Amino acid sequence: THLRGLPDLHPRNTIRIRTDLPRPVTLTGLFNKRPVSRYGDTELSGFGWGQMIAVFWVVLNGVRSSAPRRVLFLMLVAIGAVTSMLACYQHFVNPTWIMLGRVQADQFLSRSSGSFGIPNSFAAFLILLVPALGALAVRSNSGVRWRIVCGALGALLAYALVLTISRGAWLGLALALGVGPLISLRQSLGRRVIAAASALAIVMVFGATLYAVSPNVRSRLVGLVHDRGEVTRPLLWRAAWQMFREHPATGTGAGSFNVMFEKFRPEGFLNEPQWAHNDYLNTLSDYGAIGFGLFFGAIVMTVRRCARRSSDRVSAPDDWLEAQATRHALVVGLLAFALQLSVDFHFKIPALAMAFATLAGLVMAPAWPIAEAGSGRRRIARMGNFLGAVVAAALVVVVFVPHFWAEALRLRAREAIDRTAGRTLDPMAYRETLRSVRVDLVRATALDPTNAQAWADVAYADALWANISPSEVLALGREAEAAAQRAITLAPDCAEFWVRLGIARDMKGEWFDAGLDFSRATTLAPNTSWAWFYQADHFSRRVTERGLAEAALALCLRLDPGNPDGLALRQRLAISQKAKP
């Protein structure tokens, strides 16, 4: 129900998400409005990075034998085969199917996403594996049956990659196939250039064939040419660069892009981007030059260290995974993935981050120098690994589990509220829904008091409960105000939290203070229609401020002419004007 994975952010693909209930006709009942839900990644973003680094480190240092490495690779291939069959099911049988009983979004109905839900994310997983399976299929040292199996699996995954119609993945893989021979083959420069040119020629022929036979592929490629590349992603990239320029050293904070974007949102841009759709710029804006250098600098140093040792290493002839051609093909897949990161957010998807980390560890492990360490250093390394495992287990129990559990409870509560949007419900059923929502949110804030969004949702649920029990409005307003203040203390730059505080103060009758809160929200989100809608509704509570209400509402509808809440408020204002004697 949200736009976390929106790959094509053109305004024509805007999806409006109603997370509210209809406002009563009276001018004092607006306690239940909220902007588009941010199932944000702010609190959990750092955990994702840590998880990816931990997986890479374990595979690099802990999986030293050939057999376990082969098992890891084959498990990833098995996952790819299953998801590819699910992609075929989506394409040929049920385009609306996705995992966990959900329904596929309209903009993805002509594309397959397997078990990922997002075609671009599924394509990123496939390009990690397709080159390696192709290399294994043509490896002369392997048996015929093994080569046939690898070729069949490679063809299945390649076909699923076509069904995703992911332009970024296709282009990333094409460039990686062209660059791969130049950096991987131990041959003369002339042969490497010929190999690169041949790979690009094969890719172009294959692409031309797809363009000729597939209307969906043709439509996507024509759109790419018509729009001269990307239309809306550059808007997000410019915003990320502006955030970095404001905080060049340490960035705006982990997972903060979606919140800080409101300050830089272009007028008329209505989508909820969630991330910058460029992991390099997103990392730069979130963590600044220091964080960017620490992460990607460590990657460069590790690659260089392994590359020098790998050039002198001779692989075992019977180990198909450590064969030079297979490792080169894995490098091509990793390179294609890295190239696609420039137009997507794959490191924000845990499954993709861990798959990338696993394959990177498999590629680098044979050349990692710990294998040749002396006995003293090896004992120290083992002791360090043991202590690291103890610390990791403690972090999981004490930090990670409570954080993720709290976020799961909050998400369940938000989704329960969202399911009531725009529907006529039995009052008792609605009361029970809100009661369970409030219980979940109380548990979430108890488990993780640092989850700012959970505190804001507590304020939201308290405001909703005021519609059920009007006699408790004042008490609920106090509770909502306290929760909104906690959210603001944790994240003062989020416009939504100031809206929550303004609504709570309106519930208490503190009209002037509420106006300051709504003004703060419009300052933080100057080109966001819902911020001006709340401001307009606040002004509409006093007859003497009707002019200000109409001015704020006009700006709201200029930013989003189809805003349903703004149109409803304009109608109510017109009715109240006609009702005057």
Coordinates of C-alpha atoms in Angstrom, one line a residue:
T1 CA 0.0 0.0 0.0
H2 CA 2.9 2.4 -0.3
L3 CA 5.4 3.5 -2.9
R4 CA 8.6 2.1 -1.5
G5 CA 9.4 0.2 -4.7
L6 CA 8.0 2.6 -7.3
P7 CA 10.4 2.2 -10.2
D8 CA 8.9 4.7 -12.6
L9 CA 8.1 7.9 -10.8
H10 CA 6.4 9.8 -13.6
P11 CA 3.4 11.8 -12.3
R12 CA 1.1 9.8 -14.6
N13 CA 1.8 6.8 -12.4
T14 CA 0.9 8.5 -9.1
I15 CA -1.0 6.4 -6.7
R16 CA -2.9 8.2 -4.0
I17 CA -3.0 6.4 -0.7
R18 CA -6.0 7.3 1.6
T19 CA -5.0 6.8 5.2
D20 CA -7.9 8.6 6.8
L21 CA -11.6 8.4 7.5
P22 CA -14.2 10.8 6.1
R23 CA -14.3 14.0 8.2
P24 CA -17.6 14.9 9.9
V25 CA -19.5 17.8 8.4
T26 CA -18.8 19.9 11.6
L27 CA -15.8 22.1 11.5
T28 CA -14.4 20.6 14.8
G29 CA -14.0 17.0 13.8
L30 CA -10.8 16.9 11.9
F31 CA -8.7 14.7 14.2
N32 CA -8.1 11.8 11.8
K33 CA -6.1 13.2 8.9
R34 CA -2.6 12.1 8.1
P35 CA -0.3 12.4 5.1
V36 CA 0.9 9.5 3.0
S37 CA 2.2 6.8 5.4
R38 CA 6.0 6.6 5.7
Y39 CA 6.7 3.0 6.6
G40 CA 10.1 4.5 6.9
D41 CA 13.5 2.9 7.1
T42 CA 14.9 5.6 9.4
E43 CA 15.2 3.5 12.6
L44 CA 16.2 0.3 10.8
S45 CA 18.5 1.6 8.0
G46 CA 21.7 1.1 10.1
F47 CA 20.7 -2.4 10.9
G48 CA 20.5 -3.2 7.2
W49 CA 24.0 -2.0 6.6
G50 CA 25.3 -3.9 9.6
Q51 CA 23.5 -7.1 8.5
M52 CA 25.0 -6.9 5.0
I53 CA 28.6 -6.3 6.3
A54 CA 28.2 -9.1 8.8
V55 CA 27.1 -11.6 6.1
F56 CA 30.0 -10.6 3.9
W57 CA 32.5 -11.0 6.7
V58 CA 31.2 -14.4 7.8
V59 CA 31.3 -15.8 4.2
L60 CA 34.8 -14.2 3.7
N61 CA 36.4 -15.5 6.9
G62 CA 34.2 -18.3 8.1
V63 CA 33.3 -20.4 5.0
R64 CA 36.8 -21.6 4.1
S65 CA 36.0 -25.0 2.6
S66 CA 35.0 -25.6 -1.0
A67 CA 31.9 -27.7 -0.3
P68 CA 30.1 -25.2 1.9
R69 CA 30.8 -22.4 -0.6
R70 CA 29.3 -24.6 -3.4
V71 CA 26.3 -25.2 -1.2
L72 CA 25.8 -21.5 -0.6
F73 CA 26.0 -20.8 -4.3
L74 CA 23.6 -23.6 -5.2
M75 CA 21.1 -22.4 -2.6
L76 CA 21.0 -19.0 -4.2
V77 CA 20.6 -20.6 -7.6
A78 CA 17.7 -22.7 -6.2
I79 CA 16.0 -19.5 -4.9
G80 CA 16.5 -17.9 -8.3
A81 CA 14.9 -20.9 -10.0
V82 CA 11.9 -20.9 -7.7
T83 CA 11.4 -17.2 -8.1
S84 CA 11.7 -17.4 -11.8
M85 CA 9.0 -20.0 -12.0
L86 CA 6.8 -17.7 -9.9
A87 CA 7.6 -15.0 -12.4
C88 CA 6.3 -17.2 -15.2
Y89 CA 3.2 -17.9 -13.2
Q90 CA 2.6 -14.2 -12.8
H91 CA 3.1 -13.6 -16.6
F92 CA 1.0 -16.5 -17.9
V93 CA -1.6 -17.2 -15.2
N94 CA -2.2 -14.5 -12.6
P95 CA -0.5 -11.1 -13.1
T96 CA -1.9 -9.7 -9.8
W97 CA -0.3 -12.4 -7.6
I98 CA 2.5 -11.6 -5.2
M99 CA 3.6 -13.2 -2.0
L100 CA 1.7 -13.2 1.4
G101 CA -1.7 -12.7 -0.1
R102 CA -1.1 -9.3 -1.4
V103 CA -2.2 -7.9 -4.8
Q104 CA 0.3 -6.5 -7.3
A105 CA 0.3 -2.8 -7.9
D106 CA -1.3 -1.6 -11.2
Q107 CA 2.0 -0.2 -12.6
F108 CA 3.6 -3.7 -12.3
L109 CA 0.9 -5.8 -13.9
S110 CA 2.7 -6.0 -17.3
R111 CA 5.9 -7.0 -15.6
S112 CA 6.9 -10.0 -13.5
S113 CA 8.5 -9.7 -10.0
G114 CA 8.7 -13.3 -8.7
S115 CA 8.6 -13.3 -5.0
F116 CA 10.1 -9.8 -4.6
G117 CA 7.0 -7.8 -5.5
I118 CA 9.2 -5.2 -7.3
P119 CA 10.4 -6.2 -10.8
N120 CA 13.5 -4.1 -10.6
S121 CA 14.6 -5.8 -7.3
F122 CA 13.9 -9.2 -8.8
A123 CA 16.0 -8.3 -11.9
A124 CA 18.9 -7.3 -9.6
F125 CA 18.9 -10.7 -8.0
L126 CA 18.8 -12.4 -11.4
I127 CA 21.7 -10.5 -12.9
L128 CA 23.9 -11.7 -10.0
L129 CA 23.5 -15.3 -11.1
V130 CA 22.9 -15.4 -14.8
P131 CA 26.5 -14.8 -15.9
A132 CA 27.8 -17.5 -13.6
L133 CA 25.3 -20.0 -14.8
G134 CA 26.2 -19.2 -18.4
A135 CA 29.9 -19.7 -17.7
L136 CA 29.2 -23.1 -16.0
A137 CA 27.1 -24.1 -19.0
V138 CA 30.1 -23.7 -21.4
R139 CA 32.8 -24.9 -19.1
S140 CA 34.7 -27.6 -20.9
N141 CA 36.0 -29.3 -17.7
S142 CA 32.5 -30.2 -16.5
G143 CA 30.3 -33.2 -17.5
V144 CA 27.6 -33.0 -20.1
R145 CA 24.8 -33.4 -17.7
W146 CA 26.0 -30.8 -15.4
R147 CA 26.5 -28.3 -18.3
I148 CA 22.9 -29.1 -19.5
V149 CA 21.5 -28.5 -16.0
C150 CA 23.4 -25.2 -15.6
G151 CA 22.4 -24.1 -19.1
A152 CA 18.7 -24.9 -18.4
L153 CA 18.8 -23.0 -15.1
G154 CA 20.6 -20.1 -16.8
A155 CA 18.0 -20.0 -19.6
L156 CA 15.2 -20.0 -17.0
L157 CA 16.7 -17.1 -15.0
A158 CA 17.5 -15.2 -18.2
Y159 CA 13.9 -15.6 -19.4
A160 CA 12.6 -14.4 -16.0
L161 CA 15.0 -11.4 -16.4
V162 CA 13.3 -10.6 -19.7
L163 CA 9.9 -10.8 -18.0
T164 CA 10.9 -8.2 -15.5
I165 CA 11.3 -5.6 -18.3
S166 CA 13.8 -3.8 -16.0
R167 CA 15.7 -1.4 -18.2
G168 CA 18.2 -0.6 -15.4
A169 CA 19.1 -4.3 -15.0
W170 CA 19.4 -4.9 -18.7
L171 CA 21.6 -1.9 -19.2
G172 CA 23.7 -2.8 -16.2
L173 CA 24.2 -6.3 -17.4
A174 CA 25.0 -5.2 -20.9
L175 CA 27.7 -2.8 -19.7
A176 CA 29.1 -5.4 -17.3
L177 CA 29.3 -8.0 -20.1
G178 CA 31.2 -5.4 -22.2
V179 CA 33.5 -4.3 -19.5
G180 CA 34.0 -7.8 -17.9
P181 CA 36.4 -9.1 -20.6
L182 CA 38.5 -6.0 -20.4
I183 CA 39.3 -6.5 -16.7
S184 CA 39.0 -10.2 -16.2
L185 CA 40.6 -12.3 -19.0
R186 CA 44.3 -13.1 -18.8
Q187 CA 44.8 -12.4 -22.4
S188 CA 46.3 -9.8 -24.7
L189 CA 44.6 -6.4 -25.0
G190 CA 43.6 -7.2 -28.6
R191 CA 41.8 -10.4 -27.6
R192 CA 40.1 -8.6 -24.6
V193 CA 38.8 -5.9 -26.9
I194 CA 37.5 -8.5 -29.4
A195 CA 35.8 -10.4 -26.5
A196 CA 34.2 -7.2 -25.2
A197 CA 33.0 -6.2 -28.7
S198 CA 31.6 -9.7 -29.3
A199 CA 29.7 -9.6 -26.0
L200 CA 28.2 -6.2 -26.8
A201 CA 27.2 -7.4 -30.2
I202 CA 25.4 -10.4 -28.9
V203 CA 23.6 -8.2 -26.3
M204 CA 22.5 -5.8 -29.1
V205 CA 21.2 -8.6 -31.3
F206 CA 19.3 -10.1 -28.3
G207 CA 17.9 -6.7 -27.5
A208 CA 16.8 -6.0 -31.0
T209 CA 15.0 -9.4 -31.1
L210 CA 13.2 -8.6 -27.9
Y211 CA 12.2 -5.2 -29.2
A212 CA 10.8 -6.8 -32.3
V213 CA 8.8 -9.6 -30.7
S214 CA 7.6 -8.1 -27.4
P215 CA 5.1 -5.2 -27.2
N216 CA 5.9 -4.7 -23.5
V217 CA 9.6 -4.5 -24.1
R218 CA 9.0 -2.1 -27.0
S219 CA 6.8 0.1 -24.9
R220 CA 9.4 0.4 -22.1
L221 CA 12.3 1.1 -24.5
V222 CA 10.2 3.7 -26.5
G223 CA 9.4 5.4 -23.2
L224 CA 13.0 5.5 -22.4
V225 CA 13.8 7.2 -25.7
H226 CA 10.8 9.5 -25.5
D227 CA 11.7 10.7 -22.0
R228 CA 15.4 11.0 -23.0
G229 CA 16.3 8.7 -20.1
E230 CA 14.7 9.3 -16.7
V231 CA 12.1 12.0 -16.0
T232 CA 11.6 12.0 -12.3
R233 CA 14.6 10.1 -10.8
P234 CA 16.9 13.1 -11.6
L235 CA 14.6 15.2 -9.3
L236 CA 15.4 12.8 -6.5
W237 CA 19.1 12.8 -7.3
R238 CA 19.2 16.6 -7.2
A239 CA 17.5 16.6 -3.9
A240 CA 19.9 14.0 -2.5
W241 CA 22.8 16.1 -3.7
Q242 CA 21.3 19.2 -2.1
M243 CA 21.0 17.3 1.2
F244 CA 24.7 16.3 0.9
R245 CA 25.7 19.9 0.3
E246 CA 23.9 21.1 3.4
H247 CA 25.5 18.3 5.5
P248 CA 28.7 17.3 3.7
A249 CA 30.6 15.7 6.5
T250 CA 28.1 13.4 8.3
G251 CA 24.9 13.6 6.2
T252 CA 21.3 14.0 7.3
G253 CA 21.1 10.7 9.2
A254 CA 20.4 7.1 8.5
G255 CA 17.3 6.5 6.4
S256 CA 16.4 10.2 6.5
F257 CA 16.0 10.8 2.8
N258 CA 12.2 10.4 2.6
V259 CA 11.8 12.8 5.5
M260 CA 14.3 15.4 4.4
F261 CA 13.0 15.2 0.8
E262 CA 10.0 17.3 1.8
K263 CA 12.2 20.4 2.1
F264 CA 13.4 19.9 -1.5
R265 CA 10.3 18.5 -3.1
P266 CA 9.7 20.1 -6.5
E267 CA 6.3 21.8 -7.0
G268 CA 3.9 19.4 -8.6
F269 CA 5.8 16.2 -7.6
L270 CA 3.2 14.1 -5.8
N271 CA 4.9 10.8 -5.3
E272 CA 6.4 9.3 -2.2
P273 CA 9.9 8.4 -3.2
Q274 CA 11.1 6.6 0.0
W275 CA 14.7 6.6 -1.3
A276 CA 16.8 8.5 -3.8
H277 CA 16.7 5.7 -6.4
N278 CA 20.5 5.9 -6.4
D279 CA 22.2 4.0 -3.6
Y280 CA 25.4 6.0 -4.0
L281 CA 23.7 9.4 -3.7
N282 CA 21.4 8.0 -1.0
T283 CA 24.4 6.9 1.1
L284 CA 26.1 10.2 0.5
S285 CA 23.1 12.2 1.6
D286 CA 22.4 10.0 4.6
Y287 CA 25.9 9.5 5.9
G288 CA 27.9 12.3 4.3
A289 CA 31.4 12.0 2.9
I290 CA 32.7 10.3 6.1
G291 CA 30.2 7.4 6.0
F292 CA 30.4 7.1 2.2
G293 CA 34.2 6.9 2.3
L294 CA 34.2 4.4 5.2
F295 CA 31.8 2.0 3.4
F296 CA 32.8 2.2 -0.3
G297 CA 36.4 2.9 0.6
A298 CA 36.6 -0.3 2.5
I299 CA 35.1 -2.1 -0.5
V300 CA 37.7 -0.7 -2.8
M301 CA 40.6 -1.6 -0.5
T302 CA 39.3 -5.2 0.0
V303 CA 38.9 -5.7 -3.8
R304 CA 42.4 -4.4 -4.5
R305 CA 43.9 -6.6 -1.8
C306 CA 42.2 -9.7 -3.1
A307 CA 42.8 -8.8 -6.8
R308 CA 46.6 -8.8 -6.3
R309 CA 46.6 -12.2 -4.6
S310 CA 44.1 -13.7 -7.1
S311 CA 46.4 -12.9 -10.1
D312 CA 49.0 -15.4 -8.7
R313 CA 46.6 -18.1 -7.6
V314 CA 45.9 -21.3 -9.5
S315 CA 42.5 -22.8 -8.9
A316 CA 41.8 -26.5 -8.5
P317 CA 40.8 -28.1 -11.8
D318 CA 37.9 -30.0 -10.3
D319 CA 36.4 -27.1 -8.3
W320 CA 33.8 -25.5 -10.7
L321 CA 33.0 -22.7 -8.4
E322 CA 36.6 -21.5 -7.9
A323 CA 37.4 -21.9 -11.6
Q324 CA 38.7 -18.7 -13.1
A325 CA 35.9 -18.5 -15.6
T326 CA 33.2 -18.9 -13.0
R327 CA 34.7 -16.3 -10.7
H328 CA 35.0 -13.9 -13.6
A329 CA 31.4 -14.5 -14.4
L330 CA 30.5 -13.8 -10.7
V331 CA 32.5 -10.6 -10.9
V332 CA 30.4 -9.6 -14.0
G333 CA 27.2 -10.2 -12.1
L334 CA 28.4 -8.1 -9.1
L335 CA 29.5 -5.4 -11.5
A336 CA 26.1 -5.4 -13.2
F337 CA 24.4 -5.1 -9.8
A338 CA 26.7 -2.2 -8.8
L339 CA 25.9 -0.4 -12.0
Q340 CA 22.2 -0.8 -11.4
L341 CA 22.6 0.7 -8.0
S342 CA 23.0 4.1 -9.8
V343 CA 19.2 4.0 -10.6
D344 CA 17.8 1.9 -7.8
F345 CA 18.0 1.1 -4.1
H346 CA 19.0 -2.5 -3.8
F347 CA 21.0 -2.1 -0.7
K348 CA 17.8 -1.1 1.1
I349 CA 16.3 -4.6 0.3
P350 CA 17.7 -7.1 2.8
A351 CA 17.4 -10.1 0.5
L352 CA 19.4 -8.3 -2.2
A353 CA 22.0 -6.9 0.2
M354 CA 22.6 -10.3 1.7
A355 CA 22.7 -12.1 -1.7
F356 CA 25.3 -9.5 -2.9
A357 CA 27.3 -9.9 0.2
T358 CA 27.3 -13.7 0.0
L359 CA 28.4 -13.7 -3.6
A360 CA 31.1 -11.1 -3.0
G361 CA 32.4 -13.2 -0.1
L362 CA 32.5 -16.3 -2.3
V363 CA 34.4 -14.5 -5.0
M364 CA 37.0 -12.9 -2.6
A365 CA 37.4 -15.8 0.0
P366 CA 39.9 -17.9 -2.0
A367 CA 42.2 -14.9 -2.3
W368 CA 41.7 -13.5 1.3
P369 CA 45.1 -13.6 3.0
I370 CA 43.8 -15.1 6.3
A371 CA 44.1 -18.6 4.6
E372 CA 47.9 -18.3 4.8
A373 CA 48.2 -16.7 8.2
G374 CA 50.6 -18.3 10.8
S375 CA 49.3 -20.4 13.7
G376 CA 49.6 -17.5 16.2
R377 CA 47.6 -15.1 14.1
R378 CA 45.1 -17.9 13.3
R379 CA 44.5 -18.4 17.0
I380 CA 44.0 -14.7 17.5
A381 CA 41.6 -14.6 14.6
R382 CA 39.6 -17.5 15.9
M383 CA 39.4 -15.8 19.3
G384 CA 38.3 -12.6 17.6
N385 CA 35.7 -14.5 15.6
F386 CA 34.3 -16.1 18.8
L387 CA 34.1 -12.7 20.6
G388 CA 32.5 -11.2 17.5
A389 CA 29.9 -14.0 17.5
V390 CA 29.1 -13.4 21.2
V391 CA 28.7 -9.7 20.6
A392 CA 26.6 -10.2 17.5
A393 CA 24.3 -12.6 19.4
A394 CA 23.9 -10.1 22.3
L395 CA 23.1 -7.4 19.8
V396 CA 20.5 -9.6 18.2
V397 CA 18.8 -10.3 21.5
V398 CA 19.1 -6.9 23.1
V399 CA 18.9 -4.5 20.2
F400 CA 17.8 -6.0 16.9
V401 CA 14.9 -8.1 18.0
P402 CA 13.1 -5.4 20.0
H403 CA 13.6 -2.9 17.2
F404 CA 12.3 -5.1 14.5
W405 CA 9.5 -6.4 16.7
A406 CA 8.4 -2.9 17.6
E407 CA 8.4 -1.9 13.9
A408 CA 6.4 -5.0 13.0
L409 CA 3.8 -4.1 15.6
R410 CA 3.7 -0.5 14.4
L411 CA 3.4 -1.6 10.8
R412 CA 0.5 -3.9 11.6
A413 CA -1.3 -1.1 13.4
R414 CA -0.8 1.3 10.5
E415 CA -2.0 -1.2 8.0
A416 CA -5.1 -1.9 10.2
I417 CA -5.9 1.8 10.1
D418 CA -5.2 2.1 6.4
R419 CA -7.7 -0.8 5.7
T420 CA -10.5 1.4 7.2
A421 CA -9.8 4.3 4.8
G422 CA -12.7 5.3 2.6
R423 CA -14.9 2.4 3.8
T424 CA -18.2 2.3 5.6
L425 CA -17.6 0.2 8.7
D426 CA -19.8 -1.0 11.5
P427 CA -19.1 1.2 14.5
M428 CA -18.4 -1.7 16.8
A429 CA -16.0 -3.2 14.3
Y430 CA -14.2 0.1 13.9
R431 CA -14.0 0.5 17.7
E432 CA -12.4 -2.9 18.0
T433 CA -10.0 -2.2 15.2
L434 CA -8.8 1.0 16.9
R435 CA -8.6 -0.7 20.2
S436 CA -6.2 -3.3 18.9
V437 CA -4.3 -0.6 17.0
R438 CA -3.7 1.3 20.2
V439 CA -2.6 -1.8 22.1
D440 CA -0.1 -2.6 19.3
L441 CA 1.3 0.9 19.4
V442 CA 1.7 0.9 23.1
R443 CA 3.6 -2.3 22.9
A444 CA 5.7 -0.9 20.1
T445 CA 6.7 2.2 22.0
A446 CA 7.5 0.1 25.1
L447 CA 9.8 -2.2 23.1
D448 CA 11.5 0.6 21.2
P449 CA 11.1 4.1 22.7
T450 CA 13.4 5.5 20.0
N451 CA 10.9 4.7 17.1
A452 CA 9.7 8.2 16.3
Q453 CA 7.2 7.1 13.8
A454 CA 5.6 4.8 16.4
W455 CA 5.1 7.8 18.7
A456 CA 3.5 9.8 15.9
D457 CA 1.2 6.9 15.2
V458 CA 0.2 6.8 18.8
A459 CA -0.8 10.5 18.5
Y460 CA -2.7 9.6 15.3
A461 CA -4.6 6.7 17.0
D462 CA -5.5 8.9 19.9
A463 CA -7.0 11.5 17.6
L464 CA -9.0 8.8 15.8
W465 CA -10.3 7.5 19.1
A466 CA -11.6 11.0 19.8
N467 CA -14.1 10.5 17.0
I468 CA -15.5 7.4 18.8
S469 CA -15.5 9.0 22.2
P470 CA -16.0 12.8 21.9
S471 CA -16.3 13.1 25.7
E472 CA -12.6 12.2 26.0
V473 CA -11.4 14.7 23.5
L474 CA -9.5 16.9 26.0
A475 CA -7.8 13.9 27.7
L476 CA -7.0 12.3 24.4
G477 CA -5.6 15.6 23.2
R478 CA -3.1 15.6 26.1
E479 CA -2.0 12.1 25.4
A480 CA -1.7 12.8 21.7
E481 CA 0.3 15.9 22.4
A482 CA 2.8 14.0 24.7
A483 CA 3.2 11.3 22.0
A484 CA 3.8 13.9 19.2
Q485 CA 6.3 15.7 21.4
R486 CA 8.2 12.5 21.8
A487 CA 8.3 12.0 18.1
I488 CA 9.5 15.6 17.5
T489 CA 12.2 15.2 20.1
L490 CA 13.5 12.2 18.2
A491 CA 13.1 13.7 14.7
P492 CA 12.4 17.4 14.7
D493 CA 12.7 17.8 10.9
C494 CA 9.7 15.6 10.0
A495 CA 6.8 17.7 8.9
E496 CA 4.3 15.0 9.7
F497 CA 5.2 15.0 13.4
W498 CA 4.4 18.7 13.7
V499 CA 1.1 18.1 12.0
R500 CA 0.4 15.4 14.7
L501 CA 1.2 18.0 17.4
G502 CA -1.0 20.6 15.8
I503 CA -4.0 18.3 15.6
A504 CA -3.4 17.3 19.3
R505 CA -3.4 21.0 20.3
D506 CA -6.5 21.7 18.3
M507 CA -8.1 18.9 20.2
K508 CA -7.2 20.7 23.4
G509 CA -8.5 24.0 22.1
E510 CA -5.1 25.6 21.9
W511 CA -5.7 27.2 18.5
F512 CA -2.8 29.7 18.5
D513 CA -0.1 27.1 19.5
A514 CA -1.6 24.6 17.0
G515 CA -1.2 27.3 14.3
L516 CA 2.5 27.6 15.0
D517 CA 2.8 23.8 14.7
F518 CA 1.1 23.7 11.3
S519 CA 3.2 26.7 10.2
R520 CA 6.3 24.7 11.1
A521 CA 5.0 21.8 9.0
T522 CA 4.6 24.0 6.0
T523 CA 8.1 25.4 6.5
L524 CA 9.6 21.9 6.5
A525 CA 7.4 20.8 3.6
P526 CA 6.7 23.9 1.5
N527 CA 5.7 22.1 -1.7
T528 CA 3.6 19.4 -0.1
S529 CA -0.1 19.7 -0.6
W530 CA -1.2 17.9 2.6
A531 CA 0.8 20.3 4.8
W532 CA -1.1 23.2 3.4
F533 CA -4.4 21.3 3.7
Y534 CA -3.8 20.9 7.4
Q535 CA -3.0 24.6 7.7
A536 CA -6.2 25.5 5.8
D537 CA -8.3 23.2 8.0
H538 CA -6.8 24.8 11.1
F539 CA -7.7 28.3 9.9
S540 CA -11.2 27.2 9.0
R541 CA -11.9 26.5 12.6
R542 CA -12.3 30.3 13.2
V543 CA -14.7 32.3 11.1
T544 CA -12.5 35.4 11.3
E545 CA -9.6 33.5 9.6
R546 CA -11.6 32.4 6.6
G547 CA -9.4 34.4 4.2
L548 CA -6.3 32.6 5.5
A549 CA -8.0 29.3 5.2
E550 CA -9.0 30.0 1.6
A551 CA -5.4 31.1 0.7
A552 CA -3.8 28.0 2.3
L553 CA -6.4 25.8 0.6
A554 CA -5.7 27.5 -2.8
L555 CA -2.1 26.7 -2.4
C556 CA -2.9 23.1 -1.5
L557 CA -5.0 22.6 -4.6
R558 CA -2.4 24.3 -6.8
L559 CA 0.2 21.8 -5.6
D560 CA -2.3 18.9 -6.1
P561 CA -5.5 19.9 -8.0
G562 CA -6.9 16.4 -7.4
N563 CA -6.4 16.4 -3.6
P564 CA -9.7 14.8 -2.3
D565 CA -9.4 16.3 1.2
G566 CA -8.7 19.7 -0.2
L567 CA -11.7 19.5 -2.5
A568 CA -13.9 18.3 0.3
L569 CA -12.7 21.2 2.5
R570 CA -13.4 23.7 -0.3
Q571 CA -17.0 22.3 -0.6
R572 CA -17.5 22.6 3.2
L573 CA -16.3 26.2 3.2
A574 CA -18.7 27.0 0.4
I575 CA -21.6 25.4 2.3
S576 CA -20.8 27.2 5.5
Q577 CA -20.6 30.5 3.6
K578 CA -24.0 30.0 2.0
A579 CA -25.5 29.0 5.4
K580 CA -24.7 32.5 6.9
P581 CA -27.7 34.7 7.4

